[in-house]
Amino acid sequence: TAGITQAPTSQILAAGRSMTLRCTQDMRHNAMYWYRQDLGLGLRLIHYSNTAGTTGKGEVPDGYSVSRANTDDFPLTLASAVPSQTSVYFCASSATLAGGADTQYFGPGTRLTVL
Amino acid sequence: GQNIDQPTEMTATEGAIVQINCTYQTSGFNGLFWYQQHAGEAPTFLSYNVLDGLEEKGRFSSFLSRSKGYSYLLLKELQMKDSASYLCASVDSNYQLIWGAGTKLIIKP
């Protein structure tokens, strides 16, 4: 069972360029999330989606956008990357439709460096 | 504001017991998660507590006191593979997870 896959594994990106981080899950989970993890800080929620067709802003949404065209995919786009977006990005999913405290399952992460 | 506090780093000896504490202050409370994260890997689920008390799961146990805003993760019979970061996350009133920075646990032989 693949669970959640993310691509690419790592990327070096020039400042000002755009990039899409891909995330796919095969668990038919309704909810999906994007987090960034920085040294010394907890995971911070960027955007989330409770179900296909809906998205919401998390704690740190500026500079990022997401879409949820179907249940399985939840891409994260950086329109114009800045060095402060250097981080490890984790995609996660949970069964929850709306509300609830279901366990979140994480993808392997994408390590992004913006120069 | 919302805040999760846990120690930055702890050291313990193989075969011993270690307790990792977490205090939380969030807008609303719908439970508390503990996750394990090995270096360079994704967080993986360990436990979820929503009621007061101790829940045991093999070598790992998790405790919650809602009145004190306090939880701990207890690891027994430590093994070298337990060297990892342990993340505490509180579920707020909107069912979003508020994460602590994690406790890096170093196991020495």
Tab-separated table of C-alpha atoms in Angstrom:
chain	number	residue	atom	x	y	z
A	1	THR	CA	0.000	0.000	0.000
A	2	ALA	CA	1.541	3.293	-1.094
A	3	GLY	CA	-0.332	5.523	1.352
A	4	ILE	CA	0.802	9.045	0.563
A	5	THR	CA	3.418	9.902	-2.012
A	6	GLN	CA	5.107	13.242	-2.561
A	7	ALA	CA	7.223	14.532	-5.410
A	8	PRO	CA	9.881	15.656	-5.766
A	9	THR	CA	11.910	14.311	-2.837
A	10	SER	CA	14.060	17.409	-2.874
A	11	GLN	CA	14.492	20.504	-5.002
A	12	ILE	CA	16.710	23.542	-5.270
A	13	LEU	CA	14.817	26.494	-6.682
A	14	ALA	CA	15.900	29.967	-7.710
A	15	ALA	CA	14.098	32.804	-5.989
A	16	GLY	CA	11.267	34.179	-8.087
A	17	ARG	CA	10.571	30.889	-9.827
A	18	SER	CA	7.346	28.980	-9.407
A	19	MET	CA	7.009	25.383	-8.369
A	20	THR	CA	4.323	22.803	-7.631
A	21	LEU	CA	4.809	20.171	-4.966
A	22	ARG	CA	2.763	17.099	-5.698
A	23	CYS	CA	0.898	14.934	-3.205
A	24	THR	CA	-1.186	11.844	-3.916
A	25	GLN	CA	-2.938	9.486	-1.501
A	26	ASP	CA	-4.579	6.152	-2.217
A	27	MET	CA	-6.451	5.718	1.062
A	28	ARG	CA	-9.619	7.529	-0.130
A	29	HIS	CA	-9.226	9.963	2.739
A	30	ASN	CA	-11.467	13.001	2.624
A	31	ALA	CA	-9.159	15.479	4.343
A	32	MET	CA	-5.693	16.511	3.208
A	33	TYR	CA	-3.148	18.948	4.618
A	34	TRP	CA	0.076	20.716	3.762
A	35	TYR	CA	2.581	21.522	6.522
A	36	ARG	CA	6.011	23.028	6.615
A	37	GLN	CA	8.573	21.961	9.185
A	38	ASP	CA	11.407	24.264	10.167
A	39	LEU	CA	14.158	23.632	12.707
A	40	GLY	CA	13.081	24.587	16.204
A	41	LEU	CA	9.456	25.079	15.224
A	42	GLY	CA	6.489	22.780	15.255
A	43	LEU	CA	4.763	21.686	12.080
A	44	ARG	CA	2.814	24.647	10.730
A	45	LEU	CA	-0.305	24.217	8.644
A	46	ILE	CA	-0.212	25.981	5.274
A	47	HIS	CA	-3.495	24.921	3.660
A	48	TYR	CA	-5.984	22.137	4.115
A	49	SER	CA	-8.912	20.546	2.332
A	50	ASN	CA	-11.786	18.833	4.112
A	51	THR	CA	-13.099	17.256	0.920
A	52	ALA	CA	-12.602	17.377	-2.835
A	53	GLY	CA	-13.546	20.775	-4.220
A	54	THR	CA	-12.932	22.722	-1.001
A	55	THR	CA	-9.799	24.254	0.493
A	56	GLY	CA	-8.987	26.391	3.515
A	57	LYS	CA	-6.149	28.516	4.826
A	58	GLY	CA	-3.989	27.378	7.683
A	59	GLU	CA	-1.601	29.248	9.931
A	60	VAL	CA	0.926	30.296	7.251
A	61	PRO	CA	-0.836	30.452	3.843
A	62	ASP	CA	0.858	33.506	2.321
A	63	GLY	CA	2.846	32.740	-0.823
A	64	TYR	CA	1.185	29.354	-1.297
A	65	SER	CA	-1.894	28.106	-3.127
A	66	VAL	CA	-3.597	24.729	-3.345
A	67	SER	CA	-6.306	22.984	-5.320
A	68	ARG	CA	-8.328	19.828	-4.711
A	69	ALA	CA	-9.829	18.720	-7.995
A	70	ASN	CA	-10.306	15.124	-6.827
A	71	THR	CA	-10.002	13.002	-3.692
A	72	ASP	CA	-6.504	11.699	-4.334
A	73	ASP	CA	-4.437	14.743	-5.306
A	74	PHE	CA	-3.578	17.904	-3.381
A	75	PRO	CA	-0.837	19.942	-5.087
A	76	LEU	CA	0.844	22.903	-3.399
A	77	THR	CA	2.053	25.759	-5.594
A	78	LEU	CA	4.588	28.445	-4.818
A	79	ALA	CA	3.907	31.212	-7.324
A	80	SER	CA	7.130	33.148	-6.790
A	81	ALA	CA	9.494	31.454	-4.360
A	82	VAL	CA	11.411	33.394	-1.702
A	83	PRO	CA	14.304	32.169	0.487
A	84	SER	CA	12.047	32.107	3.588
A	85	GLN	CA	10.132	29.288	1.927
A	86	THR	CA	13.150	27.027	2.327
A	87	SER	CA	11.761	24.198	4.432
A	88	VAL	CA	10.659	20.590	4.526
A	89	TYR	CA	7.100	20.241	3.277
A	90	PHE	CA	4.864	17.419	4.439
A	91	CYS	CA	1.563	16.417	2.961
A	92	ALA	CA	-0.843	14.523	5.212
A	93	SER	CA	-4.306	13.026	5.019
A	94	SER	CA	-7.001	11.843	7.391
A	95	ALA	CA	-10.318	10.125	6.986
A	96	THR	CA	-12.238	13.033	8.537
A	97	LEU	CA	-14.874	14.641	6.349
A	98	ALA	CA	-15.300	17.678	8.572
A	99	GLY	CA	-14.493	17.987	12.236
A	100	GLY	CA	-13.322	15.058	14.281
A	101	ALA	CA	-9.815	14.286	15.417
A	102	ASP	CA	-8.826	11.487	13.080
A	103	THR	CA	-5.226	10.398	12.853
A	104	GLN	CA	-3.223	12.176	10.190
A	105	TYR	CA	-0.939	10.112	7.975
A	106	PHE	CA	2.082	11.797	6.488
A	107	GLY	CA	3.918	11.562	3.202
A	108	PRO	CA	7.727	11.289	3.115
A	109	GLY	CA	8.227	15.027	2.636
A	110	THR	CA	9.810	17.345	0.089
A	111	ARG	CA	12.964	19.211	1.046
A	112	LEU	CA	12.904	22.579	-0.738
A	113	THR	CA	15.782	25.044	-0.855
A	114	VAL	CA	15.161	28.488	-2.335
A	115	LEU	CA	18.299	30.412	-3.278
B	1	GLY	CA	-2.762	32.455	22.111
B	2	GLN	CA	-2.134	28.830	21.397
B	3	ASN	CA	1.008	27.242	22.741
B	4	ILE	CA	2.517	23.798	23.081
B	5	ASP	CA	5.611	23.315	25.232
B	6	GLN	CA	7.866	20.281	25.342
B	7	PRO	CA	11.561	19.895	26.155
B	8	THR	CA	13.933	20.379	23.236
B	9	GLU	CA	16.135	17.396	23.937
B	10	MET	CA	16.411	14.490	26.367
B	11	THR	CA	18.999	11.753	26.845
B	12	ALA	CA	18.346	8.300	28.248
B	13	THR	CA	20.071	4.940	28.506
B	14	GLU	CA	19.166	1.805	26.587
B	15	GLY	CA	16.843	-0.389	28.669
B	16	ALA	CA	15.719	2.476	30.899
B	17	ILE	CA	12.438	4.423	31.118
B	18	VAL	CA	11.933	7.996	29.958
B	19	GLN	CA	9.011	10.387	30.318
B	20	ILE	CA	8.520	13.189	27.791
B	21	ASN	CA	6.243	15.963	29.021
B	22	CYS	CA	3.985	18.266	27.047
B	23	THR	CA	1.936	21.206	28.263
B	24	TYR	CA	-0.632	22.822	26.041
B	25	GLN	CA	-2.756	25.923	25.890
B	26	THR	CA	-5.141	25.987	22.952
B	27	SER	CA	-8.479	27.561	22.067
B	28	GLY	CA	-10.723	24.637	22.812
B	29	PHE	CA	-9.496	21.095	23.219
B	30	ASN	CA	-10.423	17.975	21.326
B	31	GLY	CA	-7.649	15.642	22.292
B	32	LEU	CA	-3.904	15.281	22.112
B	33	PHE	CA	-1.702	13.310	19.731
B	34	TRP	CA	1.813	11.969	20.073
B	35	TYR	CA	3.839	11.247	16.945
B	36	GLN	CA	7.318	9.792	16.447
B	37	GLN	CA	9.645	11.217	13.813
B	38	HIS	CA	12.974	9.665	12.933
B	39	ALA	CA	15.533	11.997	11.400
B	40	GLY	CA	14.779	12.671	7.746
B	41	GLU	CA	11.493	10.803	7.851
B	42	ALA	CA	7.792	11.558	8.184
B	43	PRO	CA	5.988	11.733	11.527
B	44	THR	CA	4.153	8.517	12.419
B	45	PHE	CA	1.226	8.156	14.813
B	46	LEU	CA	1.838	6.845	18.326
B	47	SER	CA	-1.203	7.740	20.432
B	48	TYR	CA	-4.304	9.859	20.860
B	49	ASN	CA	-5.833	10.811	24.217
B	50	VAL	CA	-9.055	12.714	24.720
B	51	LEU	CA	-10.046	11.478	28.193
B	52	ASP	CA	-8.037	11.868	31.380
B	53	GLY	CA	-5.841	8.973	32.335
B	54	LEU	CA	-3.182	6.627	31.102
B	55	GLU	CA	-3.378	4.600	27.908
B	56	GLU	CA	-0.856	1.828	27.462
B	57	LYS	CA	0.246	0.452	24.125
B	58	GLY	CA	3.113	-1.988	24.447
B	59	ARG	CA	6.288	-0.223	25.554
B	60	PHE	CA	4.684	3.174	25.025
B	61	SER	CA	2.080	4.806	27.270
B	62	SER	CA	0.455	8.216	27.068
B	63	PHE	CA	-1.162	10.190	29.875
B	64	LEU	CA	-3.519	13.152	29.782
B	65	SER	CA	-4.761	15.594	32.407
B	66	ARG	CA	-7.230	18.012	30.831
B	67	SER	CA	-7.557	20.115	33.982
B	68	LYS	CA	-3.792	20.713	34.055
B	69	GLY	CA	-3.298	21.044	30.298
B	70	TYR	CA	-0.645	18.367	30.560
B	71	SER	CA	0.321	15.153	28.848
B	72	TYR	CA	3.284	12.839	28.903
B	73	LEU	CA	4.615	10.006	26.787
B	74	LEU	CA	6.267	7.198	28.719
B	75	LEU	CA	8.713	4.925	26.926
B	76	LYS	CA	9.810	1.753	28.692
B	77	GLU	CA	12.645	-0.691	27.980
B	78	LEU	CA	14.284	1.811	25.683
B	79	GLN	CA	15.876	0.527	22.507
B	80	MET	CA	18.355	2.270	20.247
B	81	LYS	CA	15.678	2.483	17.560
B	82	ASP	CA	13.661	4.747	19.880
B	83	SER	CA	16.142	7.524	19.147
B	84	ALA	CA	13.875	10.023	17.379
B	85	SER	CA	11.934	13.212	17.877
B	86	TYR	CA	8.594	12.960	19.656
B	87	LEU	CA	5.959	15.471	18.631
B	88	CYS	CA	3.053	16.532	20.805
B	89	ALA	CA	-0.013	18.040	19.076
B	90	SER	CA	-3.183	19.422	20.620
B	91	VAL	CA	-6.466	19.438	18.684
B	92	ASP	CA	-8.142	22.847	18.939
B	93	SER	CA	-11.798	23.862	18.724
B	94	ASN	CA	-11.637	23.827	14.903
B	95	TYR	CA	-10.158	20.323	14.942
B	96	GLN	CA	-6.853	21.667	13.672
B	97	LEU	CA	-3.663	20.250	15.160
B	98	ILE	CA	-1.377	22.654	17.005
B	99	TRP	CA	2.092	21.144	17.081
B	100	GLY	CA	4.917	21.426	19.560
B	101	ALA	CA	8.478	21.788	18.267
B	102	GLY	CA	9.259	18.220	19.264
B	103	THR	CA	11.559	16.553	21.778
B	104	LYS	CA	14.690	14.957	20.406
B	105	LEU	CA	15.362	11.767	22.371
B	106	ILE	CA	18.920	10.459	22.354
B	107	ILE	CA	19.433	6.883	23.525
B	108	LYS	CA	22.892	5.918	24.758
B	109	PRO	CA	24.087	2.327	25.081
